[in-house]
Structure formats: C-alpha cells, structure tokens
C-alpha cells in the first residue's frame, strides 16, 4: 500500500480512484464493509484510496470530548493495507485543516489530488470548517465536479441489534470483554509498541516479561491477566510467540504507579526483545488483577495463570 501524508505528495496522473473517507478508528467490521464496497467499485482498474487523519479530529476541535483511540496511526495503516486498500492519504489534522472550507477540501483532496470517480462515506460523515459539509453537500459537489457519492449504511450486530462502532469496542475492552471486541473488530484486539526495560521483577520470579513502553498504540483492555500472542514485527519476518499478558500496576508490590503491559512468552527465559517493536494480541481474559499475600501466593497464582493460558492457546 502506498502512503501519502499530504495531497501534494500524490503524483500527477494518479487515479482514477474510488475513495473511502473516515476516521477508521479500529478499521472494524463496519469500516471494512465500506472498504469492501470500494474494492468492488474499483474492480475495473481504479485505485482504492482511504482518506483519513493522523489523529481524531476531536483532539483538536474538542479535546475535552475526545475518547481514547482504539488504534494508533501505525496500526491504522497496517490494517488498511490488510483490508486491500491501494493507497492511503493520511492527513495531518491541525487547526489549518480544521478551518478549511468544505468545498476547498473537496477540490484539493478529491479532485486535484485523487481524481475521485466515486466517494464512499458513512451517513454521519462531516467535513470542512465547523462540520459544515455532510453527505448531501458532498453529493451536490459530486454532481457539479463529476464524481458519484455512495453513502454506506451502518453495519449492525445481529446478536445485539446495535451499530458497530469504536465506542462499543472501547466499552468492551474497558470491561475486559475480549470476545465482544474481537467480533466487532473482526480480529483479535491488539496494542503495538516498543519493548523497554522494567523493574526486572518478573525475571527474579522466574517469569521474565517484555514490558511495553507507555507510549504504545491501541486501547489497553481492563486490568488483569490475558492469554494472547506477542508478535515481533522487527526483522525480515514476523515471529509469533504464545504469551501470558499482565495489565495493571502490580498491586502485590505496590510500587508501580502507571498501568503497564507486561508479556511473558511461554517457556522462554532468554528471549531478548529490548528495543524491538511488537504487537500484542489479546485472545481471552483469564482473571482480573488482584493483590496477593506475599511472593509465594503470587507464584502459585502465576503458575496457574500460565497453565490456563497454555490451555486456551492450545
């Protein structure tokens, strides 16, 4: 997938294109329904292009109302690539972009840069200064400027009769409900980041862990212990390891003041991942976080956690 970070980077003569516009926070099943429709529309040889932003526009417009991201920019680009997008235009959303009139956005991005033939948006799509642009305005501009607009209806979950949304995914992850989040995402939820040095307490206890930097991407689920996978994304090929994942502040020792994501790769004691970028995928929550009465009680629980994780992943 080609990545452009400014309309000026798109080469002359690019297109025609079928463009899907949205925040794509999660690239969940609803987003992929839009992308799949774009791929069908482009089957005669047009480019499938996603237009999205490097951050949630609310972080600039209404930071007090901006929710945590389900995924970060790196994850978003990778997931759009997996979804079959040919190119992504990842726009920087800043005060200048926020103040851009809707018609100017259409001219700069959809017409001059991408030569859009068809534009796909959700029914709640808004664009341009003050959110003045909506699907109706986009359709009128399309009639004038020669592109068609396809407004894609929401994808609803049959089991709950609710619209698939990033809000619902965040609710599920905040409750530790990995199964619901995975159904909505169409894949295992994950976080992505760099392995950094920690207190090395896990190594002292016989369970060395890879600690993720606090500056990670993705929505961290509720505190607790999870079964999952650690994928080392650095190097020539990706390597996946079965893992027990701990999230929280380690209440038994009460000396960790910030939530941590710690990953014990099953049966590995000499794995050196410091400085590597990894993806941590969550499969199932094993238990919530708890404080134990001393190291011996903690070790008994950790051994049980590992066996339960082994059984889940088997």
XYZ file of C-alpha atoms in Angstrom:
314
model
C 0.000 0.000 0.000
C 1.242 3.479 -0.889
C 1.070 6.068 1.908
C 0.726 9.780 1.186
C 0.804 12.291 4.034
C -0.163 15.377 2.055
C -2.232 15.875 -1.121
C 0.855 17.455 -2.716
C 2.650 14.082 -2.449
C 0.163 12.379 -4.777
C 1.836 12.168 -8.205
C 0.335 13.852 -11.228
C -1.917 11.494 -13.156
C -2.802 9.382 -10.127
C -6.241 7.853 -10.465
C -8.990 7.472 -11.308
C -9.755 6.456 -7.757
C -12.541 5.168 -5.581
C -12.181 6.952 -2.255
C -13.397 5.915 1.193
C -13.236 8.748 3.746
C -13.397 8.329 7.504
C -11.574 8.281 10.825
C -11.189 4.492 10.553
C -10.533 4.234 14.304
C -10.268 0.474 14.678
C -10.683 -0.431 11.000
C -13.518 -2.562 12.401
C -16.119 -4.618 10.537
C -18.172 -1.512 9.734
C -15.164 0.241 8.225
C -14.196 -2.822 6.233
C -17.712 -3.011 4.780
C -17.057 0.440 3.285
C -13.635 -0.649 2.004
C -15.043 -3.867 0.527
C -17.658 -1.858 -1.353
C -14.913 0.445 -2.627
C -12.935 -2.558 -3.856
C -15.944 -3.827 -5.799
C -16.497 -0.359 -7.290
C -12.829 -0.226 -8.337
C -12.741 -3.702 -9.855
C -12.342 -2.289 -13.383
C -8.903 -0.931 -12.558
C -9.404 2.202 -10.436
C -7.302 2.814 -7.335
C -8.872 2.116 -3.924
C -7.879 5.006 -1.674
C -8.588 5.600 2.026
C -8.574 9.228 3.169
C -8.165 9.526 6.917
C -6.419 11.530 9.634
C -3.355 11.141 11.822
C -5.450 11.783 14.938
C -9.077 12.013 15.986
C -10.318 15.456 14.819
C -11.915 15.889 18.249
C -8.416 16.072 19.771
C -8.126 19.455 18.031
C -11.758 20.588 17.931
C -12.986 19.396 21.348
C -10.134 17.800 23.316
C -12.351 17.564 26.401
C -14.670 15.226 24.472
C -12.044 13.200 22.602
C -12.135 9.489 23.546
C -9.050 7.264 23.634
C -8.086 5.779 20.279
C -8.867 2.139 19.538
C -5.752 2.027 17.343
C -2.856 4.356 16.565
C -1.626 5.651 13.188
C 0.870 2.798 12.649
C -1.806 0.203 13.369
C -4.315 2.011 11.163
C -2.007 1.969 8.143
C -1.210 -1.701 8.605
C -4.876 -2.655 8.930
C -5.902 -0.606 5.890
C -3.178 -2.394 3.954
C -4.523 -5.764 5.103
C -8.042 -4.681 4.087
C -6.939 -4.310 0.465
C -6.523 -0.547 0.116
C -4.135 0.503 -2.676
C -3.190 3.865 -1.172
C -3.921 5.848 1.987
C -3.835 9.622 2.274
C -3.090 10.187 5.973
C -3.852 13.864 6.506
C -2.478 15.845 9.419
C -5.473 17.204 11.299
C -4.425 20.540 12.764
C -6.015 23.966 13.132
C -5.382 24.765 9.468
C -7.137 21.608 8.289
C -9.970 22.203 10.771
C -10.565 25.673 9.310
C -10.555 24.538 5.668
C -13.898 25.167 3.921
C -15.708 22.030 2.764
C -15.580 22.934 -0.943
C -11.845 23.629 -0.742
C -11.279 20.217 0.859
C -13.169 18.531 -1.977
C -11.208 20.420 -4.619
C -7.772 19.866 -3.048
C -8.145 16.238 -1.979
C -10.803 14.518 -4.049
C -10.498 16.260 -7.398
C -6.999 17.691 -7.840
C -5.041 15.023 -5.923
C -7.014 11.791 -6.266
C -9.183 12.245 -9.390
C -12.033 10.618 -7.468
C -14.631 8.796 -9.529
C -16.655 7.532 -6.567
C -16.546 8.663 -2.925
C -17.847 6.454 -0.120
C -18.762 7.859 3.289
C -20.840 6.889 6.309
C -24.192 8.511 6.974
C -22.760 10.548 9.894
C -19.809 11.870 7.855
C -18.958 15.540 8.408
C -16.162 17.588 6.863
C -14.960 21.139 6.397
C -14.827 24.093 8.780
C -17.402 23.820 11.537
C -18.559 20.450 10.198
C -20.498 22.324 7.508
C -20.066 19.526 4.987
C -22.291 16.454 5.089
C -23.244 13.699 2.602
C -25.890 15.921 0.997
C -23.367 18.687 0.273
C -20.866 16.103 -0.963
C -23.470 14.728 -3.381
C -24.185 18.200 -4.739
C -20.487 18.875 -5.230
C -20.125 15.489 -6.887
C -22.862 16.305 -9.385
C -21.031 19.522 -10.218
C -17.497 18.115 -10.293
C -18.067 14.686 -11.818
C -17.873 12.132 -9.029
C -20.541 9.900 -7.535
C -21.208 9.666 -3.786
C -22.181 6.386 -2.140
C -23.487 6.760 1.428
C -22.914 3.456 3.203
C -25.389 2.396 5.876
C -24.218 1.302 9.319
C -23.254 -2.293 9.969
C -25.323 -3.655 12.850
C -24.519 -6.605 15.090
C -27.269 -9.222 14.798
C -26.771 -10.552 18.319
C -27.270 -7.113 19.930
C -29.084 -5.029 17.266
C -26.565 -2.250 17.783
C -24.425 -0.296 15.347
C -20.831 -1.495 15.185
C -18.767 1.435 16.437
C -15.482 2.384 18.069
C -17.475 3.441 21.143
C -18.828 -0.086 21.586
C -15.364 -1.571 21.085
C -13.903 0.705 23.768
C -16.710 -0.276 26.148
C -15.991 -3.969 25.594
C -12.238 -3.616 26.075
C -12.684 -1.454 29.180
C -14.729 -4.331 30.641
C -12.156 -6.954 29.614
C -14.679 -8.465 27.180
C -12.225 -9.601 24.526
C -14.743 -11.846 22.749
C -17.148 -8.977 22.002
C -14.340 -6.644 20.944
C -12.957 -9.324 18.618
C -16.373 -9.868 16.993
C -16.766 -6.150 16.357
C -13.224 -5.714 15.085
C -13.239 -8.896 13.026
C -9.868 -9.805 14.548
C -8.131 -10.056 17.899
C -7.751 -6.649 19.598
C -4.134 -5.607 19.989
C -1.663 -2.979 21.098
C 1.641 -2.085 19.448
C 4.795 -0.571 20.877
C 8.449 -0.821 21.822
C 9.837 -3.214 24.430
C 11.586 -1.251 27.187
C 13.401 -2.068 30.424
C 11.264 -2.513 33.514
C 11.951 -3.402 37.152
C 13.019 -6.949 36.086
C 10.885 -8.382 38.882
C 9.420 -10.996 36.526
C 12.896 -12.318 35.776
C 13.607 -12.575 39.511
C 10.409 -14.603 39.934
C 11.217 -16.939 37.028
C 8.795 -15.313 34.576
C 10.775 -12.718 32.554
C 8.494 -10.250 30.820
C 8.679 -7.921 27.856
C 7.431 -4.545 29.076
C 5.797 -2.249 26.540
C 6.584 1.446 26.563
C 3.755 3.588 27.972
C 3.757 5.403 24.601
C 2.102 2.449 22.906
C -0.625 2.423 20.272
C -4.021 0.869 20.815
C -6.658 0.687 23.537
C -5.343 -1.204 26.571
C -8.022 -3.556 27.981
C -9.110 -3.727 31.623
C -6.534 -4.679 34.243
C -5.982 -8.397 34.530
C -4.223 -11.410 33.041
C -4.842 -12.431 29.429
C -3.962 -15.210 27.040
C -2.595 -13.945 23.770
C 0.286 -13.643 21.375
C 3.383 -11.493 21.114
C 4.422 -10.809 17.524
C 7.936 -9.487 16.950
C 7.445 -7.184 13.961
C 11.100 -6.186 13.597
C 13.353 -8.173 11.311
C 12.918 -9.910 7.984
C 9.939 -11.974 9.110
C 7.374 -11.781 11.872
C 7.658 -14.273 14.691
C 4.650 -15.083 16.898
C 5.020 -16.338 20.461
C 2.282 -17.679 22.786
C 2.083 -15.396 25.790
C 0.569 -14.625 29.177
C -0.142 -10.883 29.353
C -0.464 -8.845 32.549
C -2.074 -5.399 32.595
C -2.128 -3.189 35.659
C 0.010 -1.687 38.415
C 1.209 -4.888 40.140
C -0.729 -4.340 43.398
C 1.127 -7.097 45.282
C 4.231 -4.894 45.399
C 2.508 -1.502 45.303
C 5.478 0.285 43.729
C 4.215 0.690 40.154
C 2.291 3.913 39.674
C 1.364 3.651 35.997
C -0.532 0.890 34.207
C 1.853 -1.488 32.437
C 1.510 -4.085 29.715
C 3.885 -6.944 30.572
C 4.187 -10.038 28.399
C 5.617 -13.391 29.456
C 6.420 -15.546 26.438
C 5.636 -19.119 27.454
C 8.702 -21.262 28.192
C 11.161 -18.561 27.078
C 13.745 -17.339 29.601
C 16.495 -15.917 27.353
C 14.470 -14.051 24.713
C 15.961 -10.576 24.210
C 13.374 -8.187 22.759
C 14.649 -4.892 24.171
C 14.237 -2.144 21.601
C 12.042 -4.318 19.363
C 8.619 -3.216 18.219
C 5.980 -5.807 18.977
C 2.277 -6.347 18.540
C 0.444 -7.895 21.489
C -2.819 -9.616 20.578
C -5.415 -10.471 23.207
C -7.309 -13.757 22.928
C -9.099 -14.213 26.260
C -9.139 -12.716 29.744
C -8.010 -15.235 32.357
C -8.755 -13.226 35.504
C -8.851 -9.743 36.957
C -5.943 -8.102 38.748
C -5.536 -8.813 42.464
C -3.078 -8.221 45.318
C -1.629 -11.370 46.895
C -0.406 -12.014 50.430
C 3.276 -12.299 49.639
C 5.502 -13.645 46.882
C 4.733 -17.335 47.489
C 0.994 -16.853 46.938
C 1.728 -14.792 43.823
C 3.989 -17.501 42.388
C 1.302 -20.154 42.886
C -1.191 -17.951 41.025
C 1.282 -17.163 38.243
C 1.936 -20.856 37.649
C -1.818 -21.451 37.440
C -2.220 -18.465 35.075
C 0.427 -19.861 32.734
C -1.222 -23.276 32.574
C -4.598 -21.728 31.876
C -3.094 -19.579 29.128
C -1.399 -22.644 27.669
C -4.726 -24.460 27.563
C -6.543 -21.531 25.952
C -3.942 -21.103 23.229
C -3.579 -24.834 22.589
